[in-house]
Amino acid sequence: MNILSDPDNSSVVDINLFVTLLCACIVIGHLLEENRWMNESITALFIGVCTGFVILLISGGKNSRLLIFSEDLFFIYLLPPIIFNAGFQVKKKQFFRNFSTIMLFGAVGTLISFVVISLGAIALLRPMDIDLAIGDYLALGAIFAATDSVCTLQVLNQDETPLLYSLVFGEGVVNDATSVVLFNAVQNFDLTHINTTVALELVGNFFYLFITSTILGVVAGLLSAYIIKKLYFGRIQSSQIRAFQDREVAIMMLLAYLSYMLSELFNLSAILTVFFCGIVMSHYTWHNVTENSRITTKHTFATLSFVAEIFIFLFVGMDALDIEKWRFVSSSPKMSISVSGILLGLVLVGRAAFIFPLSFLSNLTKKSPHEKIDFKKQVTIWWAGLMRGAVSMALAYKQFTSLGHTNVRGNAIMITSTITVVLFSTVVFGLITKPLVRFLMPSSKQLTRMISSEPATRNP
Amino acid sequence: MNILSDPDNSSVVDINLFVTLLCACIVIGHLLEENRWMNESITALFIGVCTGFVILLISGGKNSRLLIFSEDLFFIYLLPPIIFNAGFQVKKKQFFRNFSTIMLFGAVGTLISFVVISLGAIALLRPMDIDLAIGDYLALGAIFAATDSVCTLQVLNQDETPLLYSLVFGEGVVNDATSVVLFNAVQNFDLTHINTTVALELVGNFFYLFITSTILGVVAGLLSAYIIKKLYFGRIQSSQIRAFQDREVAIMMLLAYLSYMLSELFNLSAILTVFFCGIVMSHYTWHNVTENSRITTKHTFATLSFVAEIFIFLFVGMDALDIEKWRFVSSSPKMSISVSGILLGLVLVGRAAFIFPLSFLSNLTKKSPHEKIDFKKQVTIWWAGLMRGAVSMALAYKQFTSLGHTNVRGNAIMITSTITVVLFSTVVFGLITKPLVRFLMPSSKQLTRMISSEPATRNP
């Protein structure tokens, strides 16, 4: 048809290849479902790395990517459906029952993790002759305090281990908000003179963000319920049902997206907003729509989220081989490996530093032994939140390439180290998580099903 | 959250405003549904023009658009879901019963329309001192021979007037292919020396495009049916049904989109490909998927198509007020009005020049009086296909701004005239169509329901 503005445009080829790869990931991921080690994220990462390698060979070592990884693409298009769907499908009873523990892990825990990683980075990386400012070390703390809620969803099963799932995933959502607040604080506040006022300001800022973001999400969800109810009872006739169903679904999707973008506009935590919007929509709006729309929304949101997840991992896999970033590293491979190793170690220590003490605190407040987090569960929670993903990547790009300084040696090393940590933690930690959960909690199915006795009909 | 690459980026504001406008169009369109004059396209156009006016005032006369209308956005993202959904929801029996008439109107008719408009433009516009080459006049013929299948879908009702719907919409799809072939021919062939060889080459090119595009679409549809059937019967267990449903829906969406982009890649008619892919998917794949996925796909495709349509009309409405294009026109307002008037007249004559003769031809081959197209129906078909839409806009942009020549006076006049024709035909012709159909065919419901007796269960 030759109608695109540039007939020999390579973008058509890229889209074709990308869509084909997405199909391949879905089919291969389905065939590998029985496999106890693999999950769809790792499949997509592998296919992404392989494709990147092939493109690298074809382009003569110049390029490994089909599309350039941009924070905008990630934060504007791919993340919203994933987080919204998580809120829409989350078992609400379980989530709110563990609300205090989730907040403890997500807010206080992330702060502890941030402090440990930042101090560790200053202590261990400073002697290594990398040219980084104090703000960069603090940014590293925020970047690696951000867990990967996407990967967690794939590794833990909501039906098999509902308590762990709601804890780790809930923590992940709050954690996203906390790390973004910390990251912004590092960039905006004058952190060379930390005193009580600045610290209080940070805490106040966090609570302000948390509360306003939540309110915005809840309002958007309630608004969608109100609009659909008004339209439905106002004028609907049986002959119009069909057209009305399309409008219902469209309004739910558009309002959810609008809540995310409004939150972004007001510099709030869009992830929190869209998560609570999903919860409210599944609790109110979903019961106002027609039966067909219920089935449609439930599956459409799940499908969109599923495709966006695969998209992200395919992308990260391809981006990992981008040759420009590795140029500086090739002159000092030992330093790059040791930086990545140090960061990985700090991630492990930083997470252990809050999971075990805070679990102890949380257990003090619980009376029933079923609700307590025993040591095996603590290890699982610690391990399942070790993966670092696209949020870390996006933050690292923002910190270390924002002013076009990709050519500065220190920044290039930080970017490649981030990629290494993300790939290693996703693949190696991710591969081990499934068997670990089965090893530590062989009887988890029976045990946890008893606790989570939410009726299936209440939940979309 | 302030995480986008450019914190004071206006794109977040734009997206917020655009999504809000989309919601407003849906709600207002629903409230106006009872109105016999309005439809959702016209509502979206009005809202688009009003918003453009407000933006124009706020920006001090500099800008009227939130996003720049690009052919890529239209052809890569907005058109595929609309045409795919049309194929997916079309009443197949009705479509194939009238296949010969549809081909006659869509291929031969568009060619007649092209010739009439091109010759008319040469005869009437040449004396008017506009600096256009012979190729530009022929391009005008192709641009204004392209009917707007999107708008037709909104004006005619598949259940009330199935024969008319299938004729006008089917013609619109084939017409798209024909006009794009003609447009490319005008750009690529040496048309200053038309002889039998060139004419035969054109005809051969058309049949090649038609057949290969159709085959590609059918193959993509059958492939999706095969993959889903294989995966389903191969390894599925009851516990995996849920995850599998997401994969089914994702594979259908991705393969449909892939067929469109592959067709684009091979320079075929992507519109035809994705239309036939939709037909095959609704006929085969749809019966292989789980019950929930059937409901989900049916409604998701309809919703996506619905949102994309509103998006397009909102866009065209805003783009109409773009000030830069009207600068040249302001110096010679009379000429611009007369050019638009001439083009509108040629559109009316060009369509009449094939509808009435070809209907006569088509009636000769039909025996049953029910299948014949009587004069009232001919008038309706003529009128319902008069609207020009986004395809004309995209082709006009390609012809008259492709080499950056927006500042050439003749090109600027052609762009503004195209916008005028699109707006006028959509609003004025569109407003009159609904009452006209009711006036000419008051008993259409009873009459045509008898003819189209396809069982509802066979059709998604």
mmCIF file of N, CA and C in Angstrom, chain B residues 185 188-205:
data_model
loop_
_atom_site.group_PDB
_atom_site.id
_atom_site.type_symbol
_atom_site.label_atom_id
_atom_site.label_comp_id
_atom_site.label_asym_id
_atom_site.label_seq_id
_atom_site.Cartn_x
_atom_site.Cartn_y
_atom_site.Cartn_z
ATOM 1 N N ALA B 185 -0.325 4.794 -8.406
ATOM 2 C CA ALA B 185 -0.108 4.796 -9.852
ATOM 3 C C ALA B 185 0.211 6.212 -10.317
ATOM 4 N N ASN B 188 3.748 6.969 -9.314
ATOM 5 C CA ASN B 188 4.858 6.177 -9.833
ATOM 6 C C ASN B 188 4.913 6.057 -11.351
ATOM 7 N N PHE B 189 3.728 5.944 -11.973
ATOM 8 C CA PHE B 189 3.742 5.726 -13.416
ATOM 9 C C PHE B 189 3.952 7.043 -14.151
ATOM 10 N N ASP B 190 4.457 6.915 -15.361
ATOM 11 C CA ASP B 190 4.597 8.100 -16.203
ATOM 12 C C ASP B 190 3.266 8.315 -16.918
ATOM 13 N N LEU B 191 2.452 9.207 -16.348
ATOM 14 C CA LEU B 191 1.075 9.312 -16.841
ATOM 15 C C LEU B 191 0.920 10.355 -17.931
ATOM 16 N N THR B 192 2.045 10.972 -18.318
ATOM 17 C CA THR B 192 1.913 11.934 -19.412
ATOM 18 C C THR B 192 1.700 11.211 -20.742
ATOM 19 N N HIS B 193 2.126 9.946 -20.800
ATOM 20 C CA HIS B 193 1.917 9.172 -22.030
ATOM 21 C C HIS B 193 1.091 7.938 -21.715
ATOM 22 N N ILE B 194 -0.212 8.134 -21.551
ATOM 23 C CA ILE B 194 -1.072 6.981 -21.260
ATOM 24 C C ILE B 194 -1.319 6.210 -22.549
ATOM 25 N N ASN B 195 -0.999 4.916 -22.514
ATOM 26 C CA ASN B 195 -1.334 4.069 -23.665
ATOM 27 C C ASN B 195 -1.885 2.747 -23.130
ATOM 28 N N THR B 196 -2.137 1.817 -24.022
ATOM 29 C CA THR B 196 -2.766 0.560 -23.616
ATOM 30 C C THR B 196 -1.905 -0.211 -22.632
ATOM 31 N N THR B 197 -0.593 -0.199 -22.832
ATOM 32 C CA THR B 197 0.291 -0.953 -21.943
ATOM 33 C C THR B 197 0.177 -0.451 -20.509
ATOM 34 N N VAL B 198 0.245 0.871 -20.349
ATOM 35 C CA VAL B 198 0.166 1.440 -19.005
ATOM 36 C C VAL B 198 -1.183 1.109 -18.377
ATOM 37 N N ALA B 199 -2.248 1.221 -19.166
ATOM 38 C CA ALA B 199 -3.587 0.937 -18.644
ATOM 39 C C ALA B 199 -3.698 -0.515 -18.203
ATOM 40 N N LEU B 200 -3.179 -1.428 -19.034
ATOM 41 C CA LEU B 200 -3.226 -2.852 -18.687
ATOM 42 C C LEU B 200 -2.389 -3.126 -17.439
ATOM 43 N N GLU B 201 -1.249 -2.449 -17.354
ATOM 44 C CA GLU B 201 -0.378 -2.613 -16.193
ATOM 45 C C GLU B 201 -1.120 -2.198 -14.918
ATOM 46 N N LEU B 202 -1.879 -1.098 -15.024
ATOM 47 C CA LEU B 202 -2.660 -0.629 -13.887
ATOM 48 C C LEU B 202 -3.698 -1.666 -13.463
ATOM 49 N N VAL B 203 -4.414 -2.209 -14.458
ATOM 50 C CA VAL B 203 -5.445 -3.201 -14.164
ATOM 51 C C VAL B 203 -4.808 -4.436 -13.531
ATOM 52 N N GLY B 204 -3.681 -4.873 -14.115
ATOM 53 C CA GLY B 204 -2.974 -6.031 -13.573
ATOM 54 C C GLY B 204 -2.518 -5.783 -12.150
ATOM 55 N N ASN B 205 -2.001 -4.584 -11.922
ATOM 56 C CA ASN B 205 -1.538 -4.197 -10.595
ATOM 57 C C ASN B 205 -2.673 -4.264 -9.583
#
